[in-house]
Tab-separated table of C-alpha atoms in Angstrom:
chain	number	residue	atom	x	y	z
A	693	MET	CA	21.573	3.349	3.124
A	694	PRO	CA	18.699	5.032	1.518
A	695	VAL	CA	18.341	3.205	-1.529
A	696	LYS	CA	18.908	0.005	1.242
A	697	VAL	CA	15.592	1.005	3.086
A	698	LYS	CA	13.671	1.671	0.024
A	699	ASN	CA	14.900	-1.855	-1.465
A	700	GLN	CA	13.758	-3.301	1.685
A	701	LYS	CA	10.405	-1.496	2.014
A	702	PHE	CA	9.625	-2.605	-2.124
A	703	THR	CA	10.831	-5.873	-1.359
A	704	MET	CA	8.400	-6.368	1.465
A	705	LEU	CA	5.592	-4.914	-1.088
A	706	PHE	CA	6.819	-7.558	-3.898
A	707	ASP	CA	6.280	-10.463	-1.836
A	708	TRP	CA	2.516	-9.028	-0.213
A	709	PHE	CA	1.830	-8.293	-3.953
A	710	ASP	CA	2.743	-11.694	-5.455
A	711	GLN	CA	-0.315	-13.196	-4.752
A	712	GLY	CA	0.222	-16.011	-6.414
A	713	GLY	CA	3.712	-17.078	-4.772
A	714	ASP	CA	5.349	-17.752	-7.744
A	715	GLY	CA	8.037	-15.289	-7.670
A	716	VAL	CA	6.804	-12.800	-10.641
A	717	LEU	CA	3.988	-10.361	-10.588
A	718	THR	CA	1.419	-10.743	-13.087
A	719	HIS	CA	-1.967	-8.860	-14.076
A	720	ASP	CA	-4.211	-11.436	-11.919
A	721	ASP	CA	-1.617	-10.380	-9.037
A	722	PHE	CA	-3.200	-7.029	-9.286
A	723	GLN	CA	-6.953	-7.723	-9.706
A	724	ALA	CA	-6.215	-10.347	-6.524
A	725	MET	CA	-4.702	-7.088	-4.386
A	726	GLY	CA	-7.823	-4.521	-6.071
A	727	ASP	CA	-10.105	-7.604	-4.667
A	728	LEU	CA	-8.572	-7.679	-1.694
A	729	PHE	CA	-8.563	-4.277	-1.040
A	730	GLY	CA	-12.098	-3.699	-2.757
A	731	ALA	CA	-13.641	-6.279	-0.333
A	732	LEU	CA	-12.650	-3.994	2.788
A	733	ALA	CA	-15.534	-1.620	1.568
A	734	GLN	CA	-19.173	-2.251	2.896
A	735	GLU	CA	-21.405	-4.134	0.314
A	736	ASP	CA	-23.055	-1.282	-0.457
A	737	ASP	CA	-19.819	0.880	-0.854
A	738	LYS	CA	-19.515	0.247	-4.915
A	739	GLU	CA	-17.661	3.677	-5.167
A	740	ASN	CA	-14.497	2.934	-2.994
A	741	ALA	CA	-14.062	-0.841	-3.819
A	742	SER	CA	-14.487	0.462	-7.475
A	743	ALA	CA	-11.823	3.139	-6.752
A	744	MET	CA	-9.136	0.577	-5.431
A	745	ARG	CA	-9.888	-2.007	-8.178
A	746	ASN	CA	-8.844	0.833	-10.635
A	747	ALA	CA	-6.243	2.489	-8.789
A	748	PHE	CA	-4.777	-1.112	-8.774
A	749	GLU	CA	-5.082	-1.438	-12.410
A	750	GLU	CA	-3.324	1.812	-13.083
A	751	TRP	CA	-0.442	0.973	-10.925
A	752	TRP	CA	-0.043	-2.232	-13.250
A	753	ARG	CA	-0.122	-0.570	-16.525
A	754	VAL	CA	2.341	1.680	-14.971
A	755	LEU	CA	4.222	-1.499	-14.062
A	756	LEU	CA	4.321	-2.620	-17.479
A	757	ALA	CA	4.679	0.492	-19.469
A	758	HIS	CA	7.764	1.081	-17.110
A	759	GLY	CA	9.088	-2.049	-15.933
A	760	ASP	CA	8.705	-4.660	-17.882
A	761	ALA	CA	11.844	-4.400	-19.373
A	762	ASN	CA	12.057	-7.970	-21.147
A	763	GLY	CA	8.366	-7.614	-22.727
A	764	ASP	CA	7.193	-11.109	-21.009
A	765	GLY	CA	3.730	-9.490	-19.489
A	766	ARG	CA	5.134	-10.188	-15.973
A	767	ILE	CA	7.154	-8.213	-13.420
A	768	ASP	CA	10.259	-10.144	-11.603
A	769	ARG	CA	11.645	-8.749	-8.187
A	770	LYS	CA	14.301	-6.626	-10.126
A	771	GLU	CA	11.903	-5.071	-12.434
A	772	PHE	CA	9.660	-4.290	-9.499
A	773	LEU	CA	12.393	-2.547	-7.334
A	774	ASP	CA	13.616	-0.682	-10.752
A	775	VAL	CA	10.181	0.477	-11.381
A	776	MET	CA	9.040	1.563	-7.906
A	777	GLU	CA	11.953	3.684	-7.380
A	778	ALA	CA	11.796	5.241	-11.209
A	779	ASN	CA	8.402	5.494	-11.944
A	780	VAL	CA	5.344	4.421	-9.496
A	781	THR	CA	6.727	6.905	-6.957
A	782	ALA	CA	7.325	9.611	-9.434
A	783	PRO	CA	4.797	12.451	-8.671
A	784	GLU	CA	2.910	11.964	-11.800
A	785	HIS	CA	1.945	8.341	-11.048
A	786	PHE	CA	2.254	8.284	-7.293
A	787	GLU	CA	-0.918	10.163	-6.934
A	788	LYS	CA	-3.294	7.961	-9.395
A	789	ALA	CA	-1.635	4.898	-8.624
A	790	VAL	CA	-0.793	4.684	-4.627
A	791	LEU	CA	-2.574	7.639	-3.120
A	792	THR	CA	-5.622	6.919	-4.926
A	793	ILE	CA	-5.818	3.371	-3.375
A	794	ALA	CA	-4.815	5.585	0.206
A	795	ASP	CA	-7.903	7.675	0.034
A	796	ALA	CA	-10.783	5.483	-1.217
A	797	LEU	CA	-9.413	2.863	1.740
A	798	MET	CA	-9.270	5.321	4.375
A	799	ARG	CA	-13.052	6.248	3.340
A	800	ALA	CA	-13.856	2.688	3.375
A	801	LEU	CA	-12.383	1.532	6.353
A	802	ASP	CA	-14.104	4.388	8.284
A	803	THR	CA	-17.181	2.406	8.904
A	804	ASN	CA	-18.727	5.036	11.488
A	805	HIS	CA	-18.005	7.564	8.894
A	806	ASP	CA	-16.203	9.939	11.730
A	807	GLY	CA	-13.534	11.081	9.547
A	808	VAL	CA	-10.517	8.895	11.174
A	809	LEU	CA	-9.708	5.614	11.669
A	810	SER	CA	-9.965	3.771	15.046
A	811	LYS	CA	-7.868	1.188	16.446
A	812	ASP	CA	-10.645	-1.054	15.611
A	813	GLU	CA	-11.026	0.146	11.836
A	814	TYR	CA	-6.984	-0.136	11.562
A	815	VAL	CA	-6.696	-3.466	13.157
A	816	ARG	CA	-9.447	-4.987	10.775
A	817	MET	CA	-7.444	-3.855	7.594
A	818	TYR	CA	-4.456	-5.564	8.816
A	819	ASP	CA	-6.508	-8.631	9.377
A	820	ALA	CA	-8.588	-8.449	5.788
A	821	LEU	CA	-5.174	-7.550	3.873
A	822	GLY	CA	-3.303	-10.366	5.285
A	823	ILE	CA	-0.797	-8.277	6.989
A	824	PRO	CA	0.156	-10.373	10.189
A	825	PRO	CA	-1.809	-8.607	13.220
A	826	VAL	CA	0.789	-9.114	15.705
A	827	HIS	CA	2.468	-5.582	14.664
A	828	SER	CA	-0.976	-3.631	14.201
A	829	GLU	CA	-1.039	-2.183	17.733
A	830	ASP	CA	2.729	-1.170	17.083
A	831	ALA	CA	2.000	0.560	13.960
A	832	PHE	CA	-1.045	2.192	14.896
A	833	GLN	CA	0.998	3.288	17.819
A	834	ARG	CA	3.519	4.699	15.411
A	835	LEU	CA	1.223	6.217	13.025
A	836	ASP	CA	-1.116	8.143	15.016
A	837	ARG	CA	1.292	11.286	15.298
A	838	ASP	CA	-0.880	13.122	17.730
A	839	GLY	CA	-1.147	10.570	20.396
A	840	ASN	CA	-5.314	11.404	20.270
A	841	GLY	CA	-6.228	7.745	19.620
A	842	VAL	CA	-7.071	7.559	16.249
A	843	LEU	CA	-5.734	7.751	12.875
A	844	SER	CA	-6.771	11.341	10.786
A	845	HIS	CA	-6.785	11.068	6.528
A	846	GLU	CA	-3.867	13.310	6.973
A	847	GLU	CA	-1.882	10.449	9.248
A	848	PHE	CA	-3.042	7.932	7.394
A	849	ARG	CA	-1.896	9.720	3.768
A	850	LEU	CA	1.413	10.472	5.520
A	851	ALA	CA	1.923	7.300	6.604
A	852	ILE	CA	1.284	5.695	3.277
A	853	THR	CA	3.623	8.497	1.238
A	854	GLU	CA	6.691	7.950	3.956
A	855	PHE	CA	6.410	3.840	3.349
A	856	TYR	CA	6.976	4.789	-0.282
A	857	LEU	CA	9.145	7.526	-0.606
A	858	SER	CA	11.012	8.127	2.718
A	859	ASN	CA	14.704	7.046	2.833
A	860	ASP	CA	14.475	7.204	6.808
A	861	LYS	CA	14.635	4.068	8.444
A	862	ASP	CA	12.881	5.299	11.305
A	863	ALA	CA	9.702	6.848	9.385
A	864	PRO	CA	6.779	5.886	11.224
A	865	GLY	CA	4.904	5.021	7.754
A	866	ASN	CA	7.447	2.313	7.176
A	867	TRP	CA	5.337	0.264	9.574
A	868	LEU	CA	2.456	0.478	7.253
A	869	ILE	CA	2.318	-2.826	6.547
A	870	GLY	CA	4.503	-4.243	9.339
A	871	PRO	CA	8.135	-3.757	10.651
A	872	ILE	CA	11.022	-3.505	7.962
A	873	GLN	CA	12.506	-7.043	7.423
């Protein structure tokens, strides 16, 4: 069961990252994701926009270095699933490739600078990232573990970590980009 849960999550991620819709991941796809995330920052917030773009570049480097089994400069679904499990989620890459995005995203989305994400700020993220907003309310409720109506930085980071690392199909973090399909 644990491998199945991660494969489901990573398959959802692959489909989301495949911005070109051609069934493979390319550098262009990761640049598009970096731009998509970077656009969530306010116009004068160059630091967080740049941090998210740079983290997607790092993620692409890890994918190519460890996952491009046939050396074609593209990552197919099987290569992606393999490299996500073996390398991207490894501690030496996870912080730089994934949590850097989470931290910059949290800072960029916190438009009133109160250190937490309101439901409105979180829903804005869903909309802007092309995630069906029909799930944002459910996701927010699950990720707000202390029930105080906002997501703290710790709750947001925990959700990201659970999405990528947890084998528990019921982990709240699995709702980060919608229900596991």
